[in-house]
XYZ file of C-alpha atoms in Angstrom:
463
model
C -22.176 -6.472 137.608
C -21.732 -7.839 134.226
C -18.109 -9.599 134.140
C -16.919 -11.137 130.856
C -13.438 -12.808 130.052
C -11.379 -13.748 127.100
C -9.280 -16.717 127.819
C -7.014 -17.719 124.798
C -4.360 -20.574 125.070
C -0.970 -19.354 124.268
C -0.181 -21.995 121.736
C -0.256 -19.531 118.622
C -0.999 -16.041 117.366
C -4.064 -14.317 118.117
C -6.301 -15.206 115.186
C -9.400 -13.491 113.500
C -11.815 -15.908 115.367
C -10.217 -15.349 118.706
C -10.067 -11.461 118.247
C -13.769 -11.562 117.416
C -14.595 -13.530 120.600
C -12.368 -10.908 122.600
C -14.144 -8.009 120.921
C -17.603 -9.445 121.536
C -16.683 -10.014 125.369
C -15.244 -6.644 125.412
C -18.210 -4.700 123.907
C -20.697 -6.622 126.087
C -18.790 -5.594 129.328
C -18.302 -1.858 128.143
C -22.130 -1.584 127.186
C -23.089 -2.531 130.605
C -20.397 -0.648 132.644
C -18.996 -4.024 133.754
C -15.451 -5.622 133.773
C -13.589 -7.198 130.895
C -10.868 -9.756 132.246
C -7.861 -11.386 130.377
C -6.832 -15.112 131.208
C -4.103 -17.035 129.794
C -4.912 -20.737 129.620
C -1.378 -22.136 129.451
C -1.889 -25.713 130.831
C -0.748 -26.862 127.499
C 2.792 -27.350 128.512
C 3.976 -28.858 125.199
C 2.377 -26.086 122.992
C 2.150 -23.002 125.179
C 5.044 -20.329 124.586
C 5.873 -16.998 125.833
C 6.164 -16.037 122.543
C 2.557 -16.743 121.670
C 1.549 -15.013 124.910
C 3.284 -12.002 123.871
C 1.606 -12.144 120.392
C -1.806 -12.245 122.169
C -1.042 -9.201 124.414
C 0.308 -7.220 121.402
C -2.771 -8.073 119.373
C -5.044 -6.959 122.184
C -3.219 -3.638 122.858
C -3.131 -2.938 118.993
C -6.868 -3.438 118.532
C -7.438 -1.366 121.783
C -9.339 -4.099 123.557
C -8.230 -2.994 126.974
C -8.980 -5.208 129.956
C -9.792 -4.231 133.601
C -8.166 -7.334 135.190
C -5.417 -9.520 134.373
C -3.604 -11.248 132.494
C -4.019 -14.078 134.904
C -2.146 -17.396 134.048
C -3.712 -20.808 134.958
C -0.154 -22.317 135.616
C 0.089 -19.830 138.585
C -3.266 -21.077 140.130
C -2.306 -24.956 140.288
C -2.673 -24.853 144.137
C -6.382 -23.516 143.743
C -7.207 -26.221 141.284
C -6.115 -28.963 143.552
C -7.745 -27.212 146.454
C -11.123 -27.641 144.699
C -10.363 -31.134 143.509
C -9.880 -32.012 147.223
C -13.283 -30.542 147.951
C -14.928 -32.849 145.225
C -13.000 -35.723 146.286
C -14.259 -35.474 149.914
C -17.898 -34.708 149.057
C -17.918 -37.643 146.651
C -18.335 -35.860 143.415
C -14.793 -37.009 142.120
C -12.896 -39.750 142.363
C -9.158 -41.199 141.557
C -8.854 -43.368 138.528
C -5.701 -45.437 137.905
C -6.243 -46.589 134.440
C -3.179 -46.415 132.467
C -3.045 -44.952 128.952
C -2.979 -48.615 127.374
C -6.161 -49.541 129.330
C -7.853 -46.574 127.878
C -6.685 -47.353 124.486
C -7.933 -50.641 124.594
C -11.148 -49.628 126.154
C -11.820 -47.362 123.441
C -10.744 -49.868 120.555
C -13.244 -52.337 122.143
C -15.986 -49.778 122.002
C -15.497 -48.957 118.338
C -15.291 -52.482 117.396
C -18.689 -52.810 119.172
C -20.055 -49.798 117.354
C -20.150 -47.894 120.431
C -19.342 -44.183 121.139
C -15.645 -44.226 122.678
C -15.952 -43.128 126.177
C -14.552 -44.016 129.652
C -16.503 -46.827 131.236
C -16.331 -45.640 134.738
C -14.644 -48.872 135.856
C -12.849 -46.824 139.035
C -16.055 -44.712 139.835
C -17.233 -46.946 142.787
C -14.342 -49.547 142.766
C -13.237 -50.852 145.755
C -10.055 -52.385 144.371
C -6.584 -51.727 145.788
C -4.905 -49.048 143.598
C -2.109 -50.476 141.420
C 1.198 -49.908 142.607
C 3.369 -47.304 140.526
C 0.218 -45.735 138.681
C -0.381 -42.038 139.366
C -4.010 -41.370 139.122
C -6.054 -38.638 137.419
C -8.910 -37.253 139.354
C -12.332 -37.496 137.530
C -15.809 -35.999 138.213
C -18.560 -38.355 139.120
C -20.885 -37.164 136.577
C -24.756 -37.574 137.187
C -25.896 -40.640 135.235
C -29.592 -39.482 135.073
C -31.427 -36.505 134.266
C -30.391 -33.523 132.010
C -28.345 -30.511 131.939
C -30.451 -27.540 130.323
C -29.316 -24.160 129.642
C -30.440 -20.977 127.687
C -27.674 -20.112 125.333
C -27.923 -16.454 124.720
C -27.280 -17.131 120.872
C -28.544 -20.506 119.959
C -31.554 -20.655 122.520
C -32.426 -23.512 124.849
C -29.850 -26.497 124.796
C -30.616 -29.767 126.749
C -28.213 -32.566 126.973
C -28.822 -36.097 128.828
C -26.494 -36.753 131.493
C -26.328 -40.387 130.032
C -24.469 -38.726 127.034
C -21.547 -37.547 129.305
C -18.825 -39.729 130.770
C -16.939 -38.962 133.907
C -14.362 -36.366 132.580
C -10.787 -35.952 133.902
C -10.496 -33.022 136.063
C -6.902 -33.251 137.175
C -4.239 -34.980 134.992
C -1.864 -37.633 136.612
C 0.785 -34.494 136.549
C -1.427 -32.391 138.499
C -2.305 -30.030 135.842
C -6.002 -29.198 135.255
C -7.764 -30.105 132.162
C -9.511 -27.511 130.179
C -12.807 -28.160 131.368
C -11.835 -27.957 135.005
C -9.526 -25.021 135.028
C -12.080 -22.768 132.948
C -14.791 -23.677 135.354
C -12.656 -22.713 138.599
C -11.278 -19.419 136.883
C -14.967 -18.311 135.794
C -16.096 -19.123 139.478
C -13.453 -17.444 141.079
C -13.321 -14.381 138.933
C -17.205 -14.268 139.179
C -17.636 -14.313 135.509
C -21.372 -13.454 134.742
C -21.299 -14.126 130.994
C -19.198 -16.587 129.028
C -18.795 -15.593 125.462
C -16.947 -17.908 123.155
C -16.914 -19.779 119.901
C -19.557 -22.444 119.521
C -16.608 -25.247 119.230
C -17.240 -25.041 123.077
C -20.943 -25.955 123.157
C -20.295 -29.544 123.810
C -18.143 -28.570 126.907
C -20.664 -26.512 128.596
C -23.021 -29.418 129.966
C -19.768 -30.811 131.615
C -18.889 -27.542 132.979
C -22.320 -26.791 134.550
C -22.057 -30.159 136.191
C -18.835 -29.407 137.928
C -20.417 -25.995 139.038
C -23.626 -27.982 140.366
C -21.360 -30.389 142.247
C -19.643 -27.279 143.972
C -23.095 -25.753 144.531
C -21.721 -22.684 142.579
C -23.662 -20.266 140.487
C -23.791 -20.955 136.784
C -22.816 -18.200 134.292
C -24.842 -17.335 131.222
C -23.373 -18.691 128.119
C -23.378 -17.261 124.669
C -21.600 -19.396 121.893
C -20.860 -17.428 118.939
C -20.972 -19.290 115.328
C -17.794 -19.896 113.742
C -16.007 -18.097 110.956
C -15.875 -19.826 107.526
C -13.707 -18.713 104.583
C -15.871 -17.322 101.345
C -15.730 -20.945 100.169
C -17.783 -22.277 103.125
C -14.787 -24.157 104.443
C -13.378 -23.750 108.112
C -11.336 -20.486 108.167
C -7.606 -21.005 107.554
C -4.509 -19.171 106.580
C -5.266 -19.620 102.860
C -8.485 -17.715 103.479
C -6.540 -14.903 104.959
C -6.883 -15.895 108.629
C -3.524 -14.796 109.796
C -2.335 -13.184 112.797
C -3.987 -10.066 113.871
C -0.579 -8.483 114.178
C -0.104 -9.560 110.400
C -2.763 -7.197 109.624
C -1.029 -4.651 111.495
C 2.250 -5.288 109.530
C 0.313 -5.139 106.357
C -1.215 -1.776 106.836
C -4.646 -2.287 108.045
C -5.859 0.165 110.533
C -7.163 -1.411 114.018
C -10.429 0.611 113.895
C -11.186 -0.940 110.567
C -10.465 -4.430 111.759
C -12.429 -3.866 114.791
C -15.447 -2.790 112.584
C -15.042 -5.695 110.103
C -14.788 -8.279 113.161
C -17.798 -6.851 114.611
C -19.808 -7.366 111.552
C -18.812 -10.975 111.161
C -21.850 -12.275 112.545
C -23.587 -9.449 114.244
C -25.046 -6.360 112.764
C -27.070 -3.206 113.784
C -29.451 -2.565 111.051
C -27.664 -2.075 107.790
C -24.880 -0.064 109.210
C -21.509 -0.869 107.743
C -19.269 1.617 108.982
C -19.552 2.400 112.624
C -17.119 3.705 115.504
C -16.078 1.666 118.464
C -18.268 3.900 120.640
C -21.198 2.999 118.467
C -20.482 -0.784 118.783
C -20.489 -0.447 122.561
C -23.868 1.382 122.506
C -25.446 -0.915 120.037
C -24.016 -4.501 120.773
C -26.274 -7.303 121.928
C -26.751 -10.939 121.655
C -30.072 -10.795 119.806
C -28.408 -9.312 116.806
C -25.743 -12.086 116.422
C -26.718 -14.500 113.703
C -26.879 -18.161 114.610
C -25.050 -19.065 111.229
C -21.513 -19.081 110.665
C -20.182 -15.845 109.342
C -17.984 -15.816 106.092
C -14.574 -14.061 106.060
C -14.153 -11.854 102.925
C -10.656 -10.225 102.591
C -11.886 -7.798 99.975
C -14.553 -6.712 102.097
C -12.063 -5.956 104.739
C -9.707 -4.079 102.433
C -12.613 -2.041 101.257
C -13.388 -1.042 104.753
C -9.915 -0.182 105.577
C -9.957 2.058 102.532
C -12.807 3.956 103.825
C -10.998 4.458 107.165
C -8.004 5.597 105.518
C -9.790 8.252 103.459
C -11.040 9.813 106.711
C -7.828 9.285 108.756
C -5.767 12.296 110.175
C -2.917 13.149 107.892
C -0.347 13.440 110.779
C -1.371 10.169 112.117
C -0.954 8.660 108.658
C 2.571 10.158 108.300
C 3.511 8.368 111.337
C 2.407 4.891 110.057
C 3.757 5.416 106.590
C 7.408 6.598 107.689
C 8.576 3.116 108.832
C 7.644 1.682 105.384
C 9.225 4.619 103.460
C 12.334 4.301 105.528
C 12.386 0.541 105.063
C 12.315 1.256 101.401
C 15.316 3.586 101.480
C 13.404 6.815 101.385
C 14.045 9.803 103.667
C 10.574 11.486 104.410
C 12.434 14.519 105.729
C 14.236 15.008 102.287
C 11.216 15.648 100.269
C 7.877 17.327 100.169
C 5.579 17.511 103.236
C 4.548 14.164 103.743
C 1.071 14.928 105.261
C 0.403 16.989 102.072
C 1.551 14.055 100.056
C -0.579 11.591 101.856
C -3.508 14.096 101.579
C -3.246 13.815 97.958
C -2.834 10.017 97.717
C -4.951 8.229 100.464
C -8.127 8.466 98.310
C -6.522 5.675 96.264
C -4.972 3.438 98.796
C -6.552 0.392 100.482
C -3.775 -0.119 103.160
C -0.962 1.884 104.742
C 1.511 -0.336 102.932
C -0.198 0.613 99.658
C -0.295 4.370 100.685
C 3.621 4.130 101.391
C 4.337 2.508 98.129
C 2.529 5.317 96.289
C 4.345 7.807 98.097
C 7.834 6.526 97.221
C 8.317 8.525 94.178
C 7.944 11.709 95.987
C 11.057 10.931 97.963
C 13.098 8.933 95.470
C 13.312 9.331 91.769
C 11.809 6.059 90.271
C 13.209 5.507 86.695
C 10.524 4.721 84.214
C 10.571 1.251 82.904
C 11.578 0.432 79.176
C 7.833 -0.161 78.385
C 6.795 3.270 79.567
C 9.756 4.993 77.817
C 8.830 3.179 74.597
C 5.113 4.196 74.932
C 5.544 7.802 75.879
C 9.153 8.824 75.179
C 8.537 9.705 71.507
C 9.950 11.818 68.756
C 6.635 13.416 68.534
C 6.069 14.463 72.275
C 9.611 15.754 72.797
C 9.211 19.247 71.369
C 6.106 19.669 73.562
C 7.821 18.539 76.441
C 10.902 20.966 75.765
C 8.306 23.929 75.340
C 6.470 22.928 78.572
C 9.867 22.806 80.303
C 10.216 26.535 79.177
C 6.750 27.557 80.157
C 7.224 25.909 83.686
C 10.198 28.302 84.278
C 8.111 31.337 83.952
C 4.967 30.519 86.229
C 4.105 30.904 89.999
C 4.471 27.313 91.301
C 0.982 25.980 92.158
C -1.205 23.483 90.732
C -3.516 25.739 88.553
C -0.888 27.471 86.749
C 1.019 24.202 86.213
C -1.963 22.832 84.611
C -2.480 25.816 82.304
C 1.155 25.469 81.374
C 0.639 21.882 80.291
C -2.577 22.699 78.491
C -1.008 25.597 76.676
C 2.282 23.366 75.510
C -0.301 20.590 74.234
C -2.451 23.371 72.491
C 0.572 24.940 70.828
C 1.815 21.553 69.379
C -1.710 20.558 68.231
C -2.000 17.640 70.829
C -4.522 16.608 73.433
C -3.611 17.268 76.997
C -2.912 13.503 77.881
C -0.146 13.258 74.994
C 1.808 15.811 77.060
C 0.686 15.017 80.674
C 1.446 11.115 80.281
C 5.105 11.551 79.233
C 5.524 14.206 81.980
C 3.893 11.925 84.446
C 6.379 9.026 83.475
C 9.518 11.245 83.486
C 8.532 12.620 86.871
C 7.356 9.708 88.855
C 8.247 6.726 86.900
C 4.461 5.516 86.779
C 1.743 5.461 84.460
C -1.148 5.755 87.089
C -1.022 8.708 89.662
C -3.144 11.517 90.956
C -3.136 14.582 88.967
C 0.191 15.321 87.363
C -0.184 19.222 88.015
C -0.789 18.316 91.885
C 2.267 16.010 92.079
C 4.658 18.918 90.645
C 3.291 21.254 93.049
C 4.212 19.066 95.795
C 7.598 18.079 94.420
C 8.587 21.821 93.733
C 10.207 23.335 90.904
C 13.895 22.437 91.369
C 13.262 18.673 91.829
C 10.610 18.631 88.902
C 13.391 20.237 86.595
C 15.828 17.933 87.710
C 13.853 14.810 87.037
C 12.661 16.154 83.684
C 16.131 16.932 82.696
C 17.492 13.464 83.647
C 14.745 11.805 81.592
C 14.950 14.251 78.434
C 17.967 12.002 77.290
C 15.921 8.955 76.920
C 13.840 10.860 74.103
C 14.962 10.047 70.426
C 16.309 12.811 68.599
């Protein structure tokens, strides 16, 4: 059975790169009817926090990346890591190293001074020396010194590394906490992970991890290292590129399905398909279609994609998403027109739920026009036509076609083009210069609210 995992460290929020890794692992497992496991690698005791763990869980839940097993926590598995370390010590594939931090620092300084690559020199590998008193040892892997480690990366192809390039890595620290490379290997082994899908920053760790598995006579999973995500400028992705928490996109009004769609297209493709469902992603996903080159994150493309999803989103769902924004802005959605109808009118123009909410505010609270709008549209010439229009509006059936006809008739009667009447009316009623068709807005606002707003603003016209 295909078994994949996502194993983030709870040292910060769930970011774009991590979310894409989770998505690819999830999609591959779902396509093959396998299992997707969530594991929290919390052995960085100085930086791991409960808040970060919750941010990861919240981000996964919002994106809909459901896991079949977990979350598992490494710090609850310490006994298991010690057990395996003991097995390696007893087989001669691991040993205790008593080097102090000062000794290791001096070792590396001397190697750098000699123009060598800093690495552990193996001084305790086969040492018969008496362990120094008061020094807690680490456990190191006795890495093979000859031969190579070769594996077929499902994205990058064949990779071969000479064992002579690898030093004896630490498995257990002096405090008994496993290093990343040891913990992740034992976790993958115990959880029967068949495919390890992760960022290509881990490529250099893979030969070391394979050597641990070989020392344990354990099966080696297949590896797929996904290229990193860069900013549009080609630099490593950072906050200035928009690489914020996944939940920040939630707060900013992005739809999870839009972000899923966008993340899938960051380095993976299916023909020329730009917009596709979660179900289509699962059906199509494979490693052959992952680009070997780094992907570039484009916030504008994400916003465009979100706009496409907003346009087709169910209005009832959108109303639920928009309501908290409106309430935070001092609006009571129950006090105005039907919010779903409002959103149906506005959503073609919005890129995010937040923008959609901003556009809807004037339906639930009268926004006073700016002095600039008043100066531009509240003119002596326009006032007679507006007064005429007000009178005409009292006599019509309140629906958009009749409203349009009334505006047109008032403009014609005063020898004006339609916008010369519609623009002042728009500013009076919405406080904005750019909105959907004013007749559609008035239809939703209703006759009483429209007259109330028009009458409030008439005093701002010159006599």
